[in-house]
Amino acid sequence: NSESPRSSRKHKICAGRKPAKKKYHEIPLNDDGSPIFPIVFGKMRVECLGEIDAERPNYHNDRYIWPVGFRSVRPYQSFVDPSSRTEYTSEIVDGGERPLFQVTASDAPDKPGQGNSPTAAWTAILRKLNEKSNKPFNAVSGPEYFGLAKGIISKLIQELP
């Protein structure tokens, strides 16, 4: 046998694997099957799924659909007072040709973080926090911080009319 023991062993481990099944959170539904808002995941809540704009190609990619009006809220360290936490509202707004992602702190509504991706919007917030606290910020997953990476949220967005 010309195969090394390592490659044949790897092959045997992978051969019987089944494709991973996505696990979804159980969420409360209305009588018509629509979700009851807010949809809560730990400390985060999704308040609105928004509306899909199928006509504009920049409002979706191969991994995500970016529905205009999507809104979620999560607590995070305040950049106004780094010793406290505040609620941040993450939203997808109509930016014309492409969606605009916006993150707004409840204690600084006039200073939103904005960007052309969820990660860019959250990175803008982390930069503001870094200016106040003088600590380097960790990179974050924008889709995760928006709540878009949750399997059930992706599924509900895909099912929107």
PDB file of C-alpha atoms in Angstrom:
ATOM      1  CA  ASN A   1       0.000   0.000   0.000  1.00  0.00           C
ATOM      2  CA  SER A   2       1.582   3.278  -1.129  1.00  0.00           C
ATOM      3  CA  GLU A   3      -0.582   5.432   1.177  1.00  0.00           C
ATOM      4  CA  SER A   4       1.057   6.636   4.334  1.00  0.00           C
ATOM      5  CA  PRO A   5      -0.642   5.501   7.563  1.00  0.00           C
ATOM      6  CA  ARG A   6      -1.578   9.110   8.303  1.00  0.00           C
ATOM      7  CA  SER A   7      -3.516   9.758   5.066  1.00  0.00           C
ATOM      8  CA  SER A   8      -5.347   6.402   5.180  1.00  0.00           C
ATOM      9  CA  ARG A   9      -6.309   6.965   8.812  1.00  0.00           C
ATOM     10  CA  LYS A  10      -7.643  10.422   7.975  1.00  0.00           C
ATOM     11  CA  HIS A  11      -9.690   8.940   5.139  1.00  0.00           C
ATOM     12  CA  LYS A  12     -11.297   6.348   7.419  1.00  0.00           C
ATOM     13  CA  ILE A  13     -12.267   8.963  10.007  1.00  0.00           C
ATOM     14  CA  CYS A  14     -13.952  11.164   7.401  1.00  0.00           C
ATOM     15  CA  ALA A  15     -15.586   8.375   5.386  1.00  0.00           C
ATOM     16  CA  GLY A  16     -18.506   7.718   7.721  1.00  0.00           C
ATOM     17  CA  ARG A  17     -19.250  11.282   8.743  1.00  0.00           C
ATOM     18  CA  LYS A  18     -22.691  12.666   8.110  1.00  0.00           C
ATOM     19  CA  PRO A  19     -23.157  16.285   7.065  1.00  0.00           C
ATOM     20  CA  ALA A  20     -23.631  18.516  10.099  1.00  0.00           C
ATOM     21  CA  LYS A  21     -27.237  19.384  10.828  1.00  0.00           C
ATOM     22  CA  LYS A  22     -27.890  22.959  11.886  1.00  0.00           C
ATOM     23  CA  LYS A  23     -29.472  23.240  15.288  1.00  0.00           C
ATOM     24  CA  TYR A  24     -32.009  26.008  15.701  1.00  0.00           C
ATOM     25  CA  HIS A  25     -33.195  27.693  18.855  1.00  0.00           C
ATOM     26  CA  GLU A  26     -36.861  27.185  19.553  1.00  0.00           C
ATOM     27  CA  ILE A  27     -38.542  30.562  19.256  1.00  0.00           C
ATOM     28  CA  PRO A  28     -42.107  31.564  20.124  1.00  0.00           C
ATOM     29  CA  LEU A  29     -44.390  31.925  17.090  1.00  0.00           C
ATOM     30  CA  ASN A  30     -47.692  33.689  16.456  1.00  0.00           C
ATOM     31  CA  ASP A  31     -50.713  31.682  15.271  1.00  0.00           C
ATOM     32  CA  ASP A  32     -49.787  32.516  11.653  1.00  0.00           C
ATOM     33  CA  GLY A  33     -46.293  31.039  12.156  1.00  0.00           C
ATOM     34  CA  SER A  34     -44.489  34.394  12.231  1.00  0.00           C
ATOM     35  CA  PRO A  35     -41.961  34.956  15.033  1.00  0.00           C
ATOM     36  CA  ILE A  36     -42.914  36.869  18.155  1.00  0.00           C
ATOM     37  CA  PHE A  37     -40.535  39.795  18.678  1.00  0.00           C
ATOM     38  CA  PRO A  38     -38.177  40.367  20.283  1.00  0.00           C
ATOM     39  CA  ILE A  39     -36.311  37.129  19.574  1.00  0.00           C
ATOM     40  CA  VAL A  40     -33.941  36.770  22.537  1.00  0.00           C
ATOM     41  CA  PHE A  41     -30.568  34.955  22.571  1.00  0.00           C
ATOM     42  CA  GLY A  42     -28.918  35.366  25.955  1.00  0.00           C
ATOM     43  CA  LYS A  43     -28.225  39.103  26.275  1.00  0.00           C
ATOM     44  CA  MET A  44     -29.016  39.894  22.626  1.00  0.00           C
ATOM     45  CA  ARG A  45     -32.437  40.522  21.161  1.00  0.00           C
ATOM     46  CA  VAL A  46     -33.547  40.787  17.537  1.00  0.00           C
ATOM     47  CA  GLU A  47     -36.342  43.354  17.329  1.00  0.00           C
ATOM     48  CA  CYS A  48     -37.059  43.338  13.587  1.00  0.00           C
ATOM     49  CA  LEU A  49     -36.011  41.147  10.652  1.00  0.00           C
ATOM     50  CA  GLY A  50     -36.566  43.928   8.081  1.00  0.00           C
ATOM     51  CA  GLU A  51     -37.499  43.482   4.432  1.00  0.00           C
ATOM     52  CA  ILE A  52     -35.593  41.762   1.656  1.00  0.00           C
ATOM     53  CA  ASP A  53     -34.726  43.830  -1.412  1.00  0.00           C
ATOM     54  CA  ALA A  54     -34.229  41.174  -4.073  1.00  0.00           C
ATOM     55  CA  GLU A  55     -33.828  43.797  -6.826  1.00  0.00           C
ATOM     56  CA  ARG A  56     -30.490  45.139  -5.578  1.00  0.00           C
ATOM     57  CA  PRO A  57     -27.618  42.619  -5.825  1.00  0.00           C
ATOM     58  CA  ASN A  58     -25.508  44.285  -3.104  1.00  0.00           C
ATOM     59  CA  TYR A  59     -28.175  43.523  -0.490  1.00  0.00           C
ATOM     60  CA  HIS A  60     -27.130  39.861  -0.318  1.00  0.00           C
ATOM     61  CA  ASN A  61     -24.096  37.677  -0.877  1.00  0.00           C
ATOM     62  CA  ASP A  62     -23.442  33.934  -0.869  1.00  0.00           C
ATOM     63  CA  ARG A  63     -23.585  33.779   2.954  1.00  0.00           C
ATOM     64  CA  TYR A  64     -26.024  36.480   4.079  1.00  0.00           C
ATOM     65  CA  ILE A  65     -29.103  38.414   3.089  1.00  0.00           C
ATOM     66  CA  TRP A  66     -29.030  42.016   4.327  1.00  0.00           C
ATOM     67  CA  PRO A  67     -32.698  42.991   4.918  1.00  0.00           C
ATOM     68  CA  VAL A  68     -33.351  46.739   5.189  1.00  0.00           C
ATOM     69  CA  GLY A  69     -34.831  47.493   8.599  1.00  0.00           C
ATOM     70  CA  PHE A  70     -33.141  44.584  10.402  1.00  0.00           C
ATOM     71  CA  ARG A  71     -32.557  45.651  14.016  1.00  0.00           C
ATOM     72  CA  SER A  72     -30.947  43.944  17.007  1.00  0.00           C
ATOM     73  CA  VAL A  73     -29.833  45.158  20.430  1.00  0.00           C
ATOM     74  CA  ARG A  74     -27.001  43.920  22.671  1.00  0.00           C
ATOM     75  CA  PRO A  75     -25.148  45.235  25.714  1.00  0.00           C
ATOM     76  CA  TYR A  76     -21.472  46.122  25.379  1.00  0.00           C
ATOM     77  CA  GLN A  77     -18.918  48.352  27.086  1.00  0.00           C
ATOM     78  CA  SER A  78     -19.750  52.055  26.692  1.00  0.00           C
ATOM     79  CA  PHE A  79     -17.318  54.305  24.821  1.00  0.00           C
ATOM     80  CA  VAL A  80     -18.807  57.323  26.681  1.00  0.00           C
ATOM     81  CA  ASP A  81     -18.030  55.766  30.091  1.00  0.00           C
ATOM     82  CA  PRO A  82     -15.807  52.675  29.642  1.00  0.00           C
ATOM     83  CA  SER A  83     -16.463  51.620  33.257  1.00  0.00           C
ATOM     84  CA  SER A  84     -20.126  50.915  32.380  1.00  0.00           C
ATOM     85  CA  ARG A  85     -22.120  48.983  29.821  1.00  0.00           C
ATOM     86  CA  THR A  86     -24.749  50.345  27.466  1.00  0.00           C
ATOM     87  CA  GLU A  87     -27.100  48.921  24.870  1.00  0.00           C
ATOM     88  CA  TYR A  88     -26.032  49.055  21.225  1.00  0.00           C
ATOM     89  CA  THR A  89     -28.601  48.920  18.440  1.00  0.00           C
ATOM     90  CA  SER A  90     -27.349  47.302  15.210  1.00  0.00           C
ATOM     91  CA  GLU A  91     -29.351  48.185  12.104  1.00  0.00           C
ATOM     92  CA  ILE A  92     -29.289  47.649   8.365  1.00  0.00           C
ATOM     93  CA  VAL A  93     -30.478  50.806   6.610  1.00  0.00           C
ATOM     94  CA  ASP A  94     -31.072  51.680   2.968  1.00  0.00           C
ATOM     95  CA  GLY A  95     -27.810  53.091   1.707  1.00  0.00           C
ATOM     96  CA  GLY A  96     -28.896  53.355  -1.922  1.00  0.00           C
ATOM     97  CA  GLU A  97     -26.832  51.050  -4.104  1.00  0.00           C
ATOM     98  CA  ARG A  98     -25.601  49.063  -1.093  1.00  0.00           C
ATOM     99  CA  PRO A  99     -26.827  48.588   2.475  1.00  0.00           C
ATOM    100  CA  LEU A 100     -25.484  50.788   5.257  1.00  0.00           C
ATOM    101  CA  PHE A 101     -24.720  49.025   8.537  1.00  0.00           C
ATOM    102  CA  GLN A 102     -25.113  51.177  11.615  1.00  0.00           C
ATOM    103  CA  VAL A 103     -24.419  50.549  15.310  1.00  0.00           C
ATOM    104  CA  THR A 104     -25.702  53.133  17.784  1.00  0.00           C
ATOM    105  CA  ALA A 105     -24.958  53.300  21.512  1.00  0.00           C
ATOM    106  CA  SER A 106     -27.961  54.232  23.668  1.00  0.00           C
ATOM    107  CA  ASP A 107     -25.738  56.666  25.612  1.00  0.00           C
ATOM    108  CA  ALA A 108     -24.389  58.349  22.431  1.00  0.00           C
ATOM    109  CA  PRO A 109     -27.201  58.305  19.829  1.00  0.00           C
ATOM    110  CA  ASP A 110     -25.501  61.097  17.841  1.00  0.00           C
ATOM    111  CA  LYS A 111     -22.279  59.083  17.316  1.00  0.00           C
ATOM    112  CA  PRO A 112     -23.173  55.862  15.449  1.00  0.00           C
ATOM    113  CA  GLY A 113     -20.587  53.524  13.988  1.00  0.00           C
ATOM    114  CA  GLN A 114     -21.264  53.039  10.285  1.00  0.00           C
ATOM    115  CA  GLY A 115     -19.810  50.946   7.509  1.00  0.00           C
ATOM    116  CA  ASN A 116     -20.441  48.967   4.354  1.00  0.00           C
ATOM    117  CA  SER A 117     -20.431  45.699   6.345  1.00  0.00           C
ATOM    118  CA  PRO A 118     -21.565  44.632   9.824  1.00  0.00           C
ATOM    119  CA  THR A 119     -17.915  44.181  10.815  1.00  0.00           C
ATOM    120  CA  ALA A 120     -16.981  47.700   9.627  1.00  0.00           C
ATOM    121  CA  ALA A 121     -19.809  49.233  11.704  1.00  0.00           C
ATOM    122  CA  TRP A 122     -18.817  47.349  14.877  1.00  0.00           C
ATOM    123  CA  THR A 123     -15.123  48.089  14.261  1.00  0.00           C
ATOM    124  CA  ALA A 124     -15.977  51.823  14.217  1.00  0.00           C
ATOM    125  CA  ILE A 125     -17.566  51.402  17.677  1.00  0.00           C
ATOM    126  CA  LEU A 126     -14.533  49.491  18.970  1.00  0.00           C
ATOM    127  CA  ARG A 127     -12.227  52.267  17.699  1.00  0.00           C
ATOM    128  CA  LYS A 128     -14.251  54.831  19.703  1.00  0.00           C
ATOM    129  CA  LEU A 129     -13.968  52.578  22.749  1.00  0.00           C
ATOM    130  CA  ASN A 130     -10.229  52.204  22.179  1.00  0.00           C
ATOM    131  CA  GLU A 131      -9.806  56.023  22.102  1.00  0.00           C
ATOM    132  CA  LYS A 132     -11.386  56.249  25.578  1.00  0.00           C
ATOM    133  CA  SER A 133      -9.901  53.202  27.253  1.00  0.00           C
ATOM    134  CA  ASN A 134      -6.450  53.094  25.583  1.00  0.00           C
ATOM    135  CA  LYS A 135      -6.742  49.320  25.344  1.00  0.00           C
ATOM    136  CA  PRO A 136      -6.368  47.596  21.997  1.00  0.00           C
ATOM    137  CA  PHE A 137      -9.717  46.235  20.840  1.00  0.00           C
ATOM    138  CA  ASN A 138     -10.304  42.679  19.789  1.00  0.00           C
ATOM    139  CA  ALA A 139     -11.623  42.042  16.313  1.00  0.00           C
ATOM    140  CA  VAL A 140     -15.266  41.034  16.255  1.00  0.00           C
ATOM    141  CA  SER A 141     -17.474  39.201  13.809  1.00  0.00           C
ATOM    142  CA  GLY A 142     -19.945  41.821  12.628  1.00  0.00           C
ATOM    143  CA  PRO A 143     -22.544  39.249  11.500  1.00  0.00           C
ATOM    144  CA  GLU A 144     -22.295  37.615  14.937  1.00  0.00           C
ATOM    145  CA  TYR A 145     -22.605  40.932  16.809  1.00  0.00           C
ATOM    146  CA  PHE A 146     -25.560  41.933  14.612  1.00  0.00           C
ATOM    147  CA  GLY A 147     -27.192  38.537  15.267  1.00  0.00           C
ATOM    148  CA  LEU A 148     -27.143  37.609  11.579  1.00  0.00           C
ATOM    149  CA  ALA A 149     -24.883  34.586  12.130  1.00  0.00           C
ATOM    150  CA  LYS A 150     -27.514  32.789  14.255  1.00  0.00           C
ATOM    151  CA  GLY A 151     -28.921  29.855  12.291  1.00  0.00           C
ATOM    152  CA  ILE A 152     -32.527  30.558  13.201  1.00  0.00           C
ATOM    153  CA  ILE A 153     -32.203  34.235  12.199  1.00  0.00           C
ATOM    154  CA  SER A 154     -30.743  33.250   8.793  1.00  0.00           C
ATOM    155  CA  LYS A 155     -33.600  30.795   8.357  1.00  0.00           C
ATOM    156  CA  LEU A 156     -36.257  33.375   9.304  1.00  0.00           C
ATOM    157  CA  ILE A 157     -34.724  35.971   6.953  1.00  0.00           C
ATOM    158  CA  GLN A 158     -34.703  33.426   4.099  1.00  0.00           C
ATOM    159  CA  GLU A 159     -38.391  32.784   4.765  1.00  0.00           C
ATOM    160  CA  LEU A 160     -39.333  36.489   4.576  1.00  0.00           C
ATOM    161  CA  PRO A 161     -41.728  37.373   1.719  1.00  0.00           C
TER     162      PRO A 161
END
